[in-house]
mmCIF file of C-alpha atoms and ligand atoms in Angstrom:
data_model
loop_
_atom_site.group_PDB
_atom_site.id
_atom_site.type_symbol
_atom_site.label_atom_id
_atom_site.label_comp_id
_atom_site.label_asym_id
_atom_site.label_seq_id
_atom_site.Cartn_x
_atom_site.Cartn_y
_atom_site.Cartn_z
ATOM 1 C CA MET A 1 104.189 17.077 30.433
ATOM 2 C CA LYS A 2 102.555 17.602 33.808
ATOM 3 C CA SER A 3 105.454 17.149 36.190
ATOM 4 C CA ILE A 4 104.915 16.532 39.898
ATOM 5 C CA GLU A 5 107.075 19.613 40.430
ATOM 6 C CA ASN A 6 104.175 21.782 39.224
ATOM 7 C CA ALA A 7 101.829 20.452 41.913
ATOM 8 C CA GLU A 8 100.964 22.336 45.107
ATOM 9 C CA LEU A 9 101.122 19.419 47.528
ATOM 10 C CA LYS A 10 101.027 20.954 51.001
ATOM 11 C CA ASN A 11 98.141 19.644 53.176
ATOM 12 C CA LYS A 12 96.740 17.747 50.161
ATOM 13 C CA LYS A 13 95.688 14.117 49.996
ATOM 14 C CA VAL A 14 97.828 12.825 47.152
ATOM 15 C CA ILE A 15 96.989 9.524 45.471
ATOM 16 C CA ILE A 16 100.125 8.040 43.927
ATOM 17 C CA ARG A 17 99.750 5.123 41.506
ATOM 18 C CA VAL A 18 103.002 3.232 41.937
ATOM 19 C CA ASP A 19 104.175 0.056 40.215
ATOM 20 C CA TYR A 20 104.732 -2.492 42.972
ATOM 21 C CA ASN A 21 104.222 -5.462 40.682
ATOM 22 C CA VAL A 22 107.318 -7.133 42.148
ATOM 23 C CA PRO A 23 108.337 -10.785 41.791
ATOM 24 C CA LEU A 24 107.556 -13.012 44.811
ATOM 25 C CA ASN A 25 108.904 -16.495 45.512
ATOM 26 C CA GLU A 26 106.819 -19.454 46.748
ATOM 27 C CA ASN A 27 107.214 -18.191 50.371
ATOM 28 C CA LEU A 28 105.745 -14.861 49.228
ATOM 29 C CA GLU A 29 109.066 -13.068 49.738
ATOM 30 C CA ILE A 30 110.083 -10.256 47.389
ATOM 31 C CA THR A 31 112.941 -11.409 45.139
ATOM 32 C CA ASP A 32 113.610 -8.062 43.446
ATOM 33 C CA ASP A 33 112.629 -4.774 45.109
ATOM 34 C CA ASN A 34 113.908 -2.499 42.344
ATOM 35 C CA ARG A 35 110.443 -1.143 41.575
ATOM 36 C CA ILE A 36 109.914 -0.210 45.239
ATOM 37 C CA LYS A 37 113.276 1.572 45.334
ATOM 38 C CA GLU A 38 112.418 3.411 42.121
ATOM 39 C CA SER A 39 109.248 4.806 43.733
ATOM 40 C CA LEU A 40 111.045 6.411 46.692
ATOM 41 C CA LYS A 41 111.951 9.693 45.006
ATOM 42 C CA THR A 42 108.326 10.630 44.366
ATOM 43 C CA ILE A 43 107.139 9.497 47.801
ATOM 44 C CA ASN A 44 109.955 11.333 49.598
ATOM 45 C CA TYR A 45 109.197 14.470 47.590
ATOM 46 C CA CYS A 46 105.568 14.282 48.745
ATOM 47 C CA ILE A 47 106.676 13.789 52.366
ATOM 48 C CA THR A 48 109.015 16.788 52.173
ATOM 49 C CA HIS A 49 106.218 18.853 50.650
ATOM 50 C CA GLU A 50 103.877 17.944 53.534
ATOM 51 C CA ALA A 51 101.322 15.911 51.617
ATOM 52 C CA LYS A 52 99.270 12.959 52.842
ATOM 53 C CA ILE A 53 100.234 10.000 50.698
ATOM 54 C CA ILE A 54 97.808 7.318 49.493
ATOM 55 C CA LEU A 55 99.485 4.528 47.516
ATOM 56 C CA LEU A 56 97.733 2.339 44.943
ATOM 57 C CA SER A 57 99.305 -0.497 42.972
ATOM 58 C CA HIS A 58 98.501 -3.808 41.369
ATOM 59 C CA LEU A 59 100.444 -7.017 42.010
ATOM 60 C CA GLY A 60 100.207 -9.773 39.414
ATOM 61 C CA LYS A 61 96.952 -10.918 37.846
ATOM 62 C CA VAL A 62 93.950 -11.684 40.035
ATOM 63 C CA LYS A 63 91.626 -14.205 38.417
ATOM 64 C CA GLU A 64 90.443 -16.552 41.184
ATOM 65 C CA GLU A 65 89.605 -16.379 44.912
ATOM 66 C CA LYS A 66 92.871 -18.132 45.760
ATOM 67 C CA ASP A 67 94.857 -15.245 44.240
ATOM 68 C CA LEU A 68 93.619 -13.074 47.122
ATOM 69 C CA LYS A 69 95.951 -15.030 49.421
ATOM 70 C CA THR A 70 99.046 -14.932 47.239
ATOM 71 C CA LYS A 71 98.793 -11.461 45.683
ATOM 72 C CA SER A 72 98.448 -9.229 48.743
ATOM 73 C CA LEU A 73 100.513 -6.037 48.895
ATOM 74 C CA ARG A 74 101.076 -6.434 52.656
ATOM 75 C CA VAL A 75 104.616 -7.726 52.112
ATOM 76 C CA VAL A 76 105.334 -4.731 49.848
ATOM 77 C CA ALA A 77 104.080 -2.254 52.468
ATOM 78 C CA LYS A 78 106.509 -3.803 54.954
ATOM 79 C CA ARG A 79 109.434 -3.556 52.531
ATOM 80 C CA LEU A 80 108.553 0.024 51.614
ATOM 81 C CA SER A 81 108.461 0.966 55.280
ATOM 82 C CA GLU A 82 111.986 -0.460 55.745
ATOM 83 C CA LEU A 83 113.314 1.347 52.680
ATOM 84 C CA ILE A 84 111.711 4.708 53.388
ATOM 85 C CA LYS A 85 112.357 4.446 57.134
ATOM 86 C CA SER A 86 108.820 5.595 57.974
ATOM 87 C CA PRO A 87 105.666 3.744 58.988
ATOM 88 C CA VAL A 88 103.407 2.637 56.132
ATOM 89 C CA THR A 89 99.811 1.898 57.143
ATOM 90 C CA PHE A 90 98.570 -1.035 55.085
ATOM 91 C CA ILE A 91 94.782 -1.318 54.661
ATOM 92 C CA PRO A 92 93.858 -4.804 53.401
ATOM 93 C CA LYS A 93 90.926 -3.412 51.406
ATOM 94 C CA THR A 94 90.480 -1.585 48.109
ATOM 95 C CA ARG A 95 87.455 0.410 49.287
ATOM 96 C CA GLY A 96 85.075 0.884 52.207
ATOM 97 C CA ILE A 97 84.880 2.394 55.658
ATOM 98 C CA GLU A 98 88.281 1.066 56.802
ATOM 99 C CA VAL A 99 89.956 2.795 53.852
ATOM 100 C CA GLU A 100 88.040 6.035 54.366
ATOM 101 C CA ASN A 101 88.710 6.184 58.128
ATOM 102 C CA ALA A 102 92.426 5.582 57.640
ATOM 103 C CA ILE A 103 92.606 8.386 55.077
ATOM 104 C CA ASN A 104 90.542 10.801 57.188
ATOM 105 C CA ASN A 105 92.908 10.281 60.119
ATOM 106 C CA MET A 106 96.084 11.008 58.138
ATOM 107 C CA LYS A 107 98.484 13.786 59.073
ATOM 108 C CA ASN A 108 100.909 15.447 56.664
ATOM 109 C CA GLY A 109 103.717 13.056 55.731
ATOM 110 C CA ASP A 110 101.695 9.913 56.595
ATOM 111 C CA ILE A 111 101.614 7.022 54.143
ATOM 112 C CA VAL A 112 98.627 4.722 53.612
ATOM 113 C CA MET A 113 98.761 1.812 51.151
ATOM 114 C CA LEU A 114 95.584 0.109 49.947
ATOM 115 C CA GLU A 115 95.312 -3.548 48.915
ATOM 116 C CA ASN A 116 96.147 -4.757 45.365
ATOM 117 C CA THR A 117 93.979 -2.782 42.927
ATOM 118 C CA ARG A 118 93.396 -5.949 40.886
ATOM 119 C CA PHE A 119 91.453 -7.515 43.747
ATOM 120 C CA GLU A 120 88.694 -5.473 42.090
ATOM 121 C CA ASP A 121 89.125 -7.630 38.964
ATOM 122 C CA LEU A 122 87.460 -10.598 40.653
ATOM 123 C CA ASP A 123 84.162 -8.764 40.396
ATOM 124 C CA GLY A 124 83.867 -8.118 36.659
ATOM 125 C CA LYS A 125 87.369 -6.789 35.928
ATOM 126 C CA LYS A 126 86.590 -3.415 37.449
ATOM 127 C CA GLU A 127 90.244 -2.323 37.701
ATOM 128 C CA SER A 128 91.510 -3.621 34.335
ATOM 129 C CA GLY A 129 88.285 -2.609 32.588
ATOM 130 C CA ASN A 130 88.536 0.984 33.901
ATOM 131 C CA ASN A 131 85.129 0.775 35.584
ATOM 132 C CA GLN A 132 83.956 4.348 36.096
ATOM 133 C CA GLU A 133 82.191 3.760 39.406
ATOM 134 C CA LEU A 134 85.451 2.385 40.852
ATOM 135 C CA ALA A 135 87.563 5.125 39.243
ATOM 136 C CA LYS A 136 85.294 7.835 40.679
ATOM 137 C CA TYR A 137 85.410 6.227 44.122
ATOM 138 C CA TRP A 138 89.232 6.067 44.176
ATOM 139 C CA ALA A 139 89.435 9.640 42.818
ATOM 140 C CA SER A 140 87.128 10.798 45.644
ATOM 141 C CA LEU A 141 89.711 9.645 48.213
ATOM 142 C CA GLY A 142 92.222 12.360 47.282
ATOM 143 C CA ASP A 143 92.773 15.900 46.015
ATOM 144 C CA ILE A 144 95.608 15.271 43.570
ATOM 145 C CA PHE A 145 96.654 12.266 41.465
ATOM 146 C CA ILE A 146 100.207 11.388 40.546
ATOM 147 C CA ASN A 147 100.917 8.579 38.120
ATOM 148 C CA ASP A 148 104.332 7.076 38.788
ATOM 149 C CA ALA A 149 103.592 3.548 37.544
ATOM 150 C CA PHE A 150 105.483 3.327 34.275
ATOM 151 C CA GLY A 151 105.011 -0.452 34.030
ATOM 152 C CA THR A 152 101.246 -0.038 33.505
ATOM 153 C CA ALA A 153 101.344 3.243 31.559
ATOM 154 C CA HIS A 154 100.430 1.377 28.343
ATOM 155 C CA ARG A 155 97.128 0.263 29.906
ATOM 156 C CA ALA A 156 94.015 2.343 30.628
ATOM 157 C CA HIS A 157 92.965 0.981 34.008
ATOM 158 C CA ALA A 158 90.745 2.447 36.742
ATOM 159 C CA SER A 159 93.768 3.132 38.993
ATOM 160 C CA ASN A 160 95.616 5.271 36.434
ATOM 161 C CA VAL A 161 93.554 6.692 33.550
ATOM 162 C CA GLY A 162 90.294 6.228 35.494
ATOM 163 C CA ILE A 163 91.383 8.276 38.508
ATOM 164 C CA ALA A 164 93.045 10.904 36.299
ATOM 165 C CA SER A 165 89.817 11.523 34.413
ATOM 166 C CA ASN A 166 87.786 11.903 37.617
ATOM 167 C CA ILE A 167 90.041 14.167 39.692
ATOM 168 C CA LYS A 168 90.826 17.853 39.275
ATOM 169 C CA GLU A 169 94.608 17.668 39.091
ATOM 170 C CA SER A 170 96.867 14.917 37.709
ATOM 171 C CA TYR A 171 100.649 14.871 37.359
ATOM 172 C CA LEU A 172 103.456 12.498 36.417
ATOM 173 C CA GLY A 173 105.885 11.292 39.093
ATOM 174 C CA PHE A 174 109.682 11.287 38.919
ATOM 175 C CA LEU A 175 109.980 7.665 37.803
ATOM 176 C CA VAL A 176 107.632 8.107 34.836
ATOM 177 C CA LEU A 177 109.451 11.338 33.896
ATOM 178 C CA LYS A 178 112.829 9.573 34.114
ATOM 179 C CA GLU A 179 111.565 6.713 31.936
ATOM 180 C CA ILE A 180 110.264 9.107 29.262
ATOM 181 C CA GLU A 181 113.480 11.129 29.271
ATOM 182 C CA ASN A 182 115.724 8.081 28.935
ATOM 183 C CA LEU A 183 113.620 6.143 26.435
ATOM 184 C CA SER A 184 113.458 9.254 24.253
ATOM 185 C CA LYS A 185 117.230 8.855 23.779
ATOM 186 C CA VAL A 186 116.212 5.883 21.634
ATOM 187 C CA THR A 187 113.087 7.287 19.993
ATOM 188 C CA ASN A 188 114.265 10.852 19.222
ATOM 189 C CA ASN A 189 117.371 11.049 17.042
ATOM 190 C CA PRO A 190 119.485 8.439 18.821
ATOM 191 C CA LYS A 191 123.203 9.138 18.635
ATOM 192 C CA LYS A 192 124.794 7.009 15.910
ATOM 193 C CA PRO A 193 125.958 4.348 15.507
ATOM 194 C CA PHE A 194 122.746 3.079 17.073
ATOM 195 C CA ILE A 195 122.687 -0.666 17.718
ATOM 196 C CA VAL A 196 119.613 -2.602 18.849
ATOM 197 C CA ILE A 197 119.847 -6.001 20.546
ATOM 198 C CA LEU A 198 116.717 -8.132 20.483
ATOM 199 C CA GLY A 199 116.312 -11.487 22.181
ATOM 200 C CA GLY A 200 113.658 -13.365 24.110
ATOM 201 C CA ALA A 201 111.171 -15.804 22.698
ATOM 202 C CA LYS A 202 108.315 -14.162 20.844
ATOM 203 C CA VAL A 203 108.931 -12.278 17.609
ATOM 204 C CA HIS A 204 105.249 -11.476 17.489
ATOM 205 C CA ASP A 205 105.352 -9.165 20.548
ATOM 206 C CA LYS A 206 108.227 -7.213 19.070
ATOM 207 C CA ILE A 207 107.100 -6.778 15.457
ATOM 208 C CA GLY A 208 106.050 -3.155 16.084
ATOM 209 C CA THR A 209 109.379 -2.429 17.763
ATOM 210 C CA ILE A 210 111.348 -4.045 14.939
ATOM 211 C CA GLU A 211 109.411 -2.130 12.275
ATOM 212 C CA ASN A 212 110.065 1.143 14.056
ATOM 213 C CA LEU A 213 113.679 0.542 15.036
ATOM 214 C CA ILE A 214 114.817 -0.887 11.706
ATOM 215 C CA LYS A 215 114.409 2.637 10.259
ATOM 216 C CA LYS A 216 116.493 4.263 12.990
ATOM 217 C CA ALA A 217 119.079 1.636 13.931
ATOM 218 C CA ASP A 218 122.323 0.949 12.098
ATOM 219 C CA TYR A 219 122.066 -2.735 12.989
ATOM 220 C CA ILE A 220 119.756 -5.051 14.903
ATOM 221 C CA LEU A 221 121.566 -7.927 16.602
ATOM 222 C CA VAL A 222 119.151 -10.814 17.040
ATOM 223 C CA GLY A 223 119.696 -13.513 19.688
ATOM 224 C CA GLY A 224 117.564 -15.632 22.004
ATOM 225 C CA ALA A 225 114.894 -17.955 20.684
ATOM 226 C CA MET A 226 113.830 -15.111 18.412
ATOM 227 C CA ALA A 227 116.886 -15.728 16.224
ATOM 228 C CA TYR A 228 115.655 -19.232 15.328
ATOM 229 C CA THR A 229 112.489 -17.936 13.696
ATOM 230 C CA PHE A 230 114.711 -15.756 11.476
ATOM 231 C CA LEU A 231 117.191 -18.586 10.776
ATOM 232 C CA TYR A 232 114.316 -20.931 9.912
ATOM 233 C CA ALA A 233 112.884 -18.231 7.633
ATOM 234 C CA LYS A 234 116.274 -18.297 5.843
ATOM 235 C CA GLY A 235 115.854 -22.036 5.286
ATOM 236 C CA LEU A 236 118.361 -23.287 7.881
ATOM 237 C CA ASN A 237 117.894 -26.367 10.047
ATOM 238 C CA ILE A 238 117.101 -25.151 13.572
ATOM 239 C CA GLY A 239 116.517 -28.595 15.090
ATOM 240 C CA LYS A 240 114.200 -28.467 18.095
ATOM 241 C CA SER A 241 114.767 -24.758 18.789
ATOM 242 C CA LEU A 242 111.775 -22.624 19.667
ATOM 243 C CA ILE A 243 110.023 -21.034 16.727
ATOM 244 C CA ASP A 244 107.284 -18.425 16.483
ATOM 245 C CA GLU A 245 105.274 -19.844 13.525
ATOM 246 C CA ASP A 246 102.935 -16.839 13.351
ATOM 247 C CA SER A 247 105.831 -14.509 12.641
ATOM 248 C CA LEU A 248 107.557 -16.568 9.906
ATOM 249 C CA LEU A 249 106.181 -14.547 7.025
ATOM 250 C CA PHE A 250 107.117 -11.296 8.724
ATOM 251 C CA CYS A 251 110.680 -12.585 9.206
ATOM 252 C CA GLN A 252 110.944 -13.769 5.578
ATOM 253 C CA ASN A 253 109.785 -10.392 4.265
ATOM 254 C CA LEU A 254 112.055 -8.445 6.566
ATOM 255 C CA LEU A 255 115.109 -10.493 5.581
ATOM 256 C CA LYS A 256 114.376 -9.663 1.924
ATOM 257 C CA THR A 257 114.205 -5.926 2.515
ATOM 258 C CA THR A 258 117.063 -5.188 4.916
ATOM 259 C CA ASP A 259 120.662 -6.109 5.578
ATOM 260 C CA LYS A 260 120.593 -4.548 9.035
ATOM 261 C CA LEU A 261 119.713 -7.820 10.797
ATOM 262 C CA ILE A 262 122.699 -9.644 12.287
ATOM 263 C CA LEU A 263 121.902 -13.268 13.167
ATOM 264 C CA PRO A 264 123.896 -15.780 15.252
ATOM 265 C CA ILE A 265 126.682 -17.687 13.464
ATOM 266 C CA ASP A 266 127.112 -20.308 16.187
ATOM 267 C CA HIS A 267 125.008 -21.696 19.006
ATOM 268 C CA VAL A 268 125.158 -23.250 22.439
ATOM 269 C CA VAL A 269 122.869 -26.243 22.184
ATOM 270 C CA GLY A 270 121.286 -28.703 24.596
ATOM 271 C CA GLU A 271 118.643 -31.409 24.279
ATOM 272 C CA SER A 272 116.005 -29.308 26.114
ATOM 273 C CA VAL A 273 115.671 -26.150 28.223
ATOM 274 C CA ASN A 274 116.418 -28.278 31.308
ATOM 275 C CA SER A 275 119.553 -29.729 29.766
ATOM 276 C CA LYS A 276 122.481 -30.345 32.139
ATOM 277 C CA THR A 277 125.028 -30.479 29.332
ATOM 278 C CA LYS A 278 125.777 -28.213 26.413
ATOM 279 C CA CYS A 279 127.967 -27.971 23.330
ATOM 280 C CA VAL A 280 128.772 -25.354 20.698
ATOM 281 C CA LYS A 281 127.717 -25.851 17.067
ATOM 282 C CA THR A 282 127.734 -23.736 13.924
ATOM 283 C CA GLN A 283 125.007 -25.822 12.294
ATOM 284 C CA LEU A 284 122.159 -27.399 14.199
ATOM 285 C CA GLU A 285 121.052 -30.992 13.729
ATOM 286 C CA ASN A 286 117.551 -32.382 14.194
ATOM 287 C CA ASN A 287 117.875 -33.137 17.925
ATOM 288 C CA ASP A 288 119.589 -29.866 18.876
ATOM 289 C CA MET A 289 117.870 -27.051 20.697
ATOM 290 C CA GLY A 290 119.609 -23.675 20.384
ATOM 291 C CA LEU A 291 119.618 -22.158 23.880
ATOM 292 C CA ASP A 292 122.324 -19.478 23.831
ATOM 293 C CA ILE A 293 124.436 -17.530 21.359
ATOM 294 C CA GLY A 294 127.820 -19.166 20.739
ATOM 295 C CA PRO A 295 131.294 -17.639 21.331
ATOM 296 C CA LYS A 296 131.760 -16.520 17.704
ATOM 297 C CA THR A 297 128.376 -14.775 17.772
ATOM 298 C CA ARG A 298 129.335 -12.996 21.002
ATOM 299 C CA GLU A 299 132.500 -11.668 19.312
ATOM 300 C CA LEU A 300 130.488 -10.701 16.230
ATOM 301 C CA PHE A 301 127.949 -8.801 18.359
ATOM 302 C CA LYS A 302 130.764 -7.074 20.290
ATOM 303 C CA SER A 303 132.323 -5.887 17.017
ATOM 304 C CA TYR A 304 129.078 -4.013 16.251
ATOM 305 C CA LEU A 305 128.629 -2.746 19.805
ATOM 306 C CA LYS A 306 132.143 -1.467 20.461
ATOM 307 C CA ASN A 307 131.857 1.815 18.512
ATOM 308 C CA SER A 308 128.178 2.425 19.219
ATOM 309 C CA LYS A 309 126.890 5.671 20.701
ATOM 310 C CA THR A 310 123.423 4.303 21.566
ATOM 311 C CA ILE A 311 122.344 0.759 22.466
ATOM 312 C CA PHE A 312 118.791 -0.438 23.075
ATOM 313 C CA TRP A 313 118.421 -3.981 24.391
ATOM 314 C CA ASN A 314 115.257 -6.013 24.870
ATOM 315 C CA GLY A 315 115.151 -9.746 25.498
ATOM 316 C CA PRO A 316 117.734 -12.187 26.913
ATOM 317 C CA LEU A 317 120.089 -13.774 24.380
ATOM 318 C CA GLY A 318 119.610 -17.267 25.752
ATOM 319 C CA TYR A 319 117.459 -19.368 28.026
ATOM 320 C CA THR A 320 118.816 -17.627 31.139
ATOM 321 C CA GLU A 321 116.504 -19.488 33.557
ATOM 322 C CA ASN A 322 118.991 -22.352 33.162
ATOM 323 C CA LYS A 323 122.385 -21.076 34.397
ATOM 324 C CA ILE A 324 124.327 -23.037 31.784
ATOM 325 C CA PHE A 325 122.676 -20.989 29.025
ATOM 326 C CA GLU A 326 123.165 -17.495 30.516
ATOM 327 C CA GLU A 327 126.791 -16.986 29.438
ATOM 328 C CA GLY A 328 125.983 -15.177 26.166
ATOM 329 C CA THR A 329 123.714 -12.668 27.914
ATOM 330 C CA ARG A 330 126.261 -12.215 30.721
ATOM 331 C CA GLU A 331 129.183 -11.654 28.360
ATOM 332 C CA ILE A 332 127.319 -9.079 26.289
ATOM 333 C CA ALA A 333 126.011 -7.308 29.438
ATOM 334 C CA LYS A 334 129.562 -7.150 30.819
ATOM 335 C CA PHE A 335 130.939 -5.855 27.523
ATOM 336 C CA ILE A 336 128.321 -3.076 27.327
ATOM 337 C CA SER A 337 128.903 -2.147 30.975
ATOM 338 C CA ASN A 338 132.469 -1.145 30.040
ATOM 339 C CA LEU A 339 131.530 0.917 26.971
ATOM 340 C CA ASN A 340 131.247 4.675 26.796
ATOM 341 C CA THR A 341 127.799 4.649 25.205
ATOM 342 C CA THR A 342 124.150 5.384 26.018
ATOM 343 C CA SER A 343 122.797 1.982 27.012
ATOM 344 C CA ILE A 344 119.061 1.532 27.536
ATOM 345 C CA VAL A 345 117.440 -1.731 28.616
ATOM 346 C CA GLY A 346 113.754 -2.154 27.845
ATOM 347 C CA GLY A 347 112.465 -3.757 31.030
ATOM 348 C CA GLY A 348 111.018 -7.243 31.565
ATOM 349 C CA ASP A 349 113.249 -10.321 31.642
ATOM 350 C CA THR A 350 116.323 -8.501 30.357
ATOM 351 C CA ALA A 351 116.173 -5.923 33.153
ATOM 352 C CA ALA A 352 115.883 -8.634 35.815
ATOM 353 C CA VAL A 353 118.795 -10.602 34.312
ATOM 354 C CA ILE A 354 121.100 -7.550 34.116
ATOM 355 C CA ILE A 355 120.190 -6.438 37.646
ATOM 356 C CA ASN A 356 120.785 -9.960 39.014
ATOM 357 C CA MET A 357 124.117 -10.197 37.191
ATOM 358 C CA GLY A 358 125.185 -6.964 38.921
ATOM 359 C CA TYR A 359 125.732 -4.751 35.849
ATOM 360 C CA ALA A 360 122.752 -2.419 36.334
ATOM 361 C CA LYS A 361 124.723 0.585 37.646
ATOM 362 C CA LYS A 362 126.893 0.640 34.521
ATOM 363 C CA PHE A 363 123.913 1.012 32.182
ATOM 364 C CA THR A 364 122.439 4.440 31.379
ATOM 365 C CA HIS A 365 118.895 3.295 32.080
ATOM 366 C CA ILE A 366 117.079 0.085 32.912
ATOM 367 C CA SER A 367 113.378 0.547 32.354
ATOM 368 C CA THR A 368 110.871 -0.676 34.955
ATOM 369 C CA GLY A 369 108.309 -1.393 32.221
ATOM 370 C CA GLY A 370 108.687 -4.166 29.649
ATOM 371 C CA GLY A 371 105.485 -3.765 27.628
ATOM 372 C CA ALA A 372 105.295 -0.017 28.294
ATOM 373 C CA SER A 373 108.845 0.655 27.090
ATOM 374 C CA LEU A 374 108.287 -1.385 23.903
ATOM 375 C CA GLU A 375 105.056 0.488 23.132
ATOM 376 C CA LEU A 376 106.752 3.833 23.727
ATOM 377 C CA ILE A 377 109.552 2.837 21.388
ATOM 378 C CA GLU A 378 107.031 1.673 18.786
ATOM 379 C CA GLY A 379 105.857 5.288 18.770
ATOM 380 C CA LYS A 380 102.501 4.613 20.432
ATOM 381 C CA GLU A 381 100.915 7.120 22.812
ATOM 382 C CA LEU A 382 100.653 5.627 26.287
ATOM 383 C CA PRO A 383 97.281 6.345 27.979
ATOM 384 C CA GLY A 384 98.860 6.464 31.444
ATOM 385 C CA ILE A 385 101.194 9.254 30.348
ATOM 386 C CA ASN A 386 98.628 11.332 28.464
ATOM 387 C CA ILE A 387 96.693 12.109 31.636
HETATM 388 P P1 AMP B 401 110.189 -12.576 25.748
HETATM 389 O O1 AMP B 401 109.083 -12.518 26.749
HETATM 390 O O2 AMP B 401 109.719 -12.748 24.341
HETATM 391 O O3 AMP B 401 111.177 -11.413 25.900
HETATM 392 O O4 AMP B 401 111.010 -13.883 26.066
HETATM 393 C C1 AMP B 401 111.762 -14.069 27.239
HETATM 394 C C2 AMP B 401 112.026 -15.520 27.408
HETATM 395 O O5 AMP B 401 112.741 -16.017 26.291
HETATM 396 C C3 AMP B 401 112.876 -15.863 28.623
HETATM 397 O O6 AMP B 401 112.140 -16.760 29.413
HETATM 398 C C4 AMP B 401 114.091 -16.534 28.008
HETATM 399 O O7 AMP B 401 114.629 -17.545 28.792
HETATM 400 C C5 AMP B 401 113.542 -17.092 26.736
HETATM 401 N N1 AMP B 401 114.582 -17.458 25.771
HETATM 402 C C6 AMP B 401 115.635 -16.720 25.364
HETATM 403 N N2 AMP B 401 116.396 -17.421 24.496
HETATM 404 C C7 AMP B 401 115.825 -18.631 24.371
HETATM 405 C C8 AMP B 401 116.128 -19.797 23.606
HETATM 406 N N3 AMP B 401 117.195 -19.829 22.793
HETATM 407 N N4 AMP B 401 115.292 -20.852 23.694
HETATM 408 C C9 AMP B 401 114.199 -20.818 24.510
HETATM 409 N N5 AMP B 401 113.850 -19.741 25.245
HETATM 410 C C10 AMP B 401 114.655 -18.662 25.181
#
């Protein structure tokens, strides 16, 4: 593993690929700056080691001209400057003379941030397609490359793999190293009992994870909409609950071959995701939509979690966008936060929910990468790490 600590940074122009893909509200304000905070260690290290720092990141998907207005990194540069207590020069371009002049005028410890790398996607998906002309250009702006964007490490884009393959020296930043170290507590001989919690909506996205973890885990507790595909596969009435049709056969086969899957025994139901009322049921009727795990299920899940030595959690246990269906997720998060166990959260929606609920500090690790953490746990090699 090529750690940043092996790099000779002094006087060098260091390109750092960070993950500033942060959520913005309709007023283009940052609603969760965790990813910016998580990048500070690497940037501060480069400042202390007298490097010139060039930051690259993507923000959301850029498909149409109008995205150029709503997906600018300017707001992120401002927030970073406040957090790091140093000026950050934002260049509203991804290439060209303005970029080159700004970089040529840098002194040691200066920070320059370029515009959203995916602005290059408007012209033939140059960033996401790892266009070599673009990758070579970005690589030419610096002496050393550091990848610290864990959230995109499962993708081979011009701003990570592309730069790495066109520059002399590439290293991994502290955030990526921390992610690998913590997620390996799940992938490499997790301490037993090892309990996995899976929720969210799509079984399909998590089939690889389930196949891998079912061999290692003692039990997999299934909640969220995902549970209804399994319950339907068992022949139960799931009313109007969400179902992932494409994964039905997978669920049926899995249920036949393992008794490690623990499914909900009661449900908080409403008439739709926007429901203003709720009730608890053990069996769903045709008009019911299961939107959270019920109180008996919470107790059942806790009975498996209480003696665990390792927990991996991906996916909310209910439709947490509607406050009245977040209780199951909250109760389980609170319970885990008081356990003496290794607790790892695999990014995405679950991370945001746990951070917003205020339990983040009590977890061992909350990953900054949803897709990347799942692929790592599936046992795949991530191109952004193998640089
Ligand atoms: P995923 O991307 O597959 O992890 O799914 C996350 C989404 O699943 C979030 O938007 C959750 O609100 C949603 N979700 C969780 N439980 C349910 C449920 N019972 N019914 C509908 N959506 C749910």
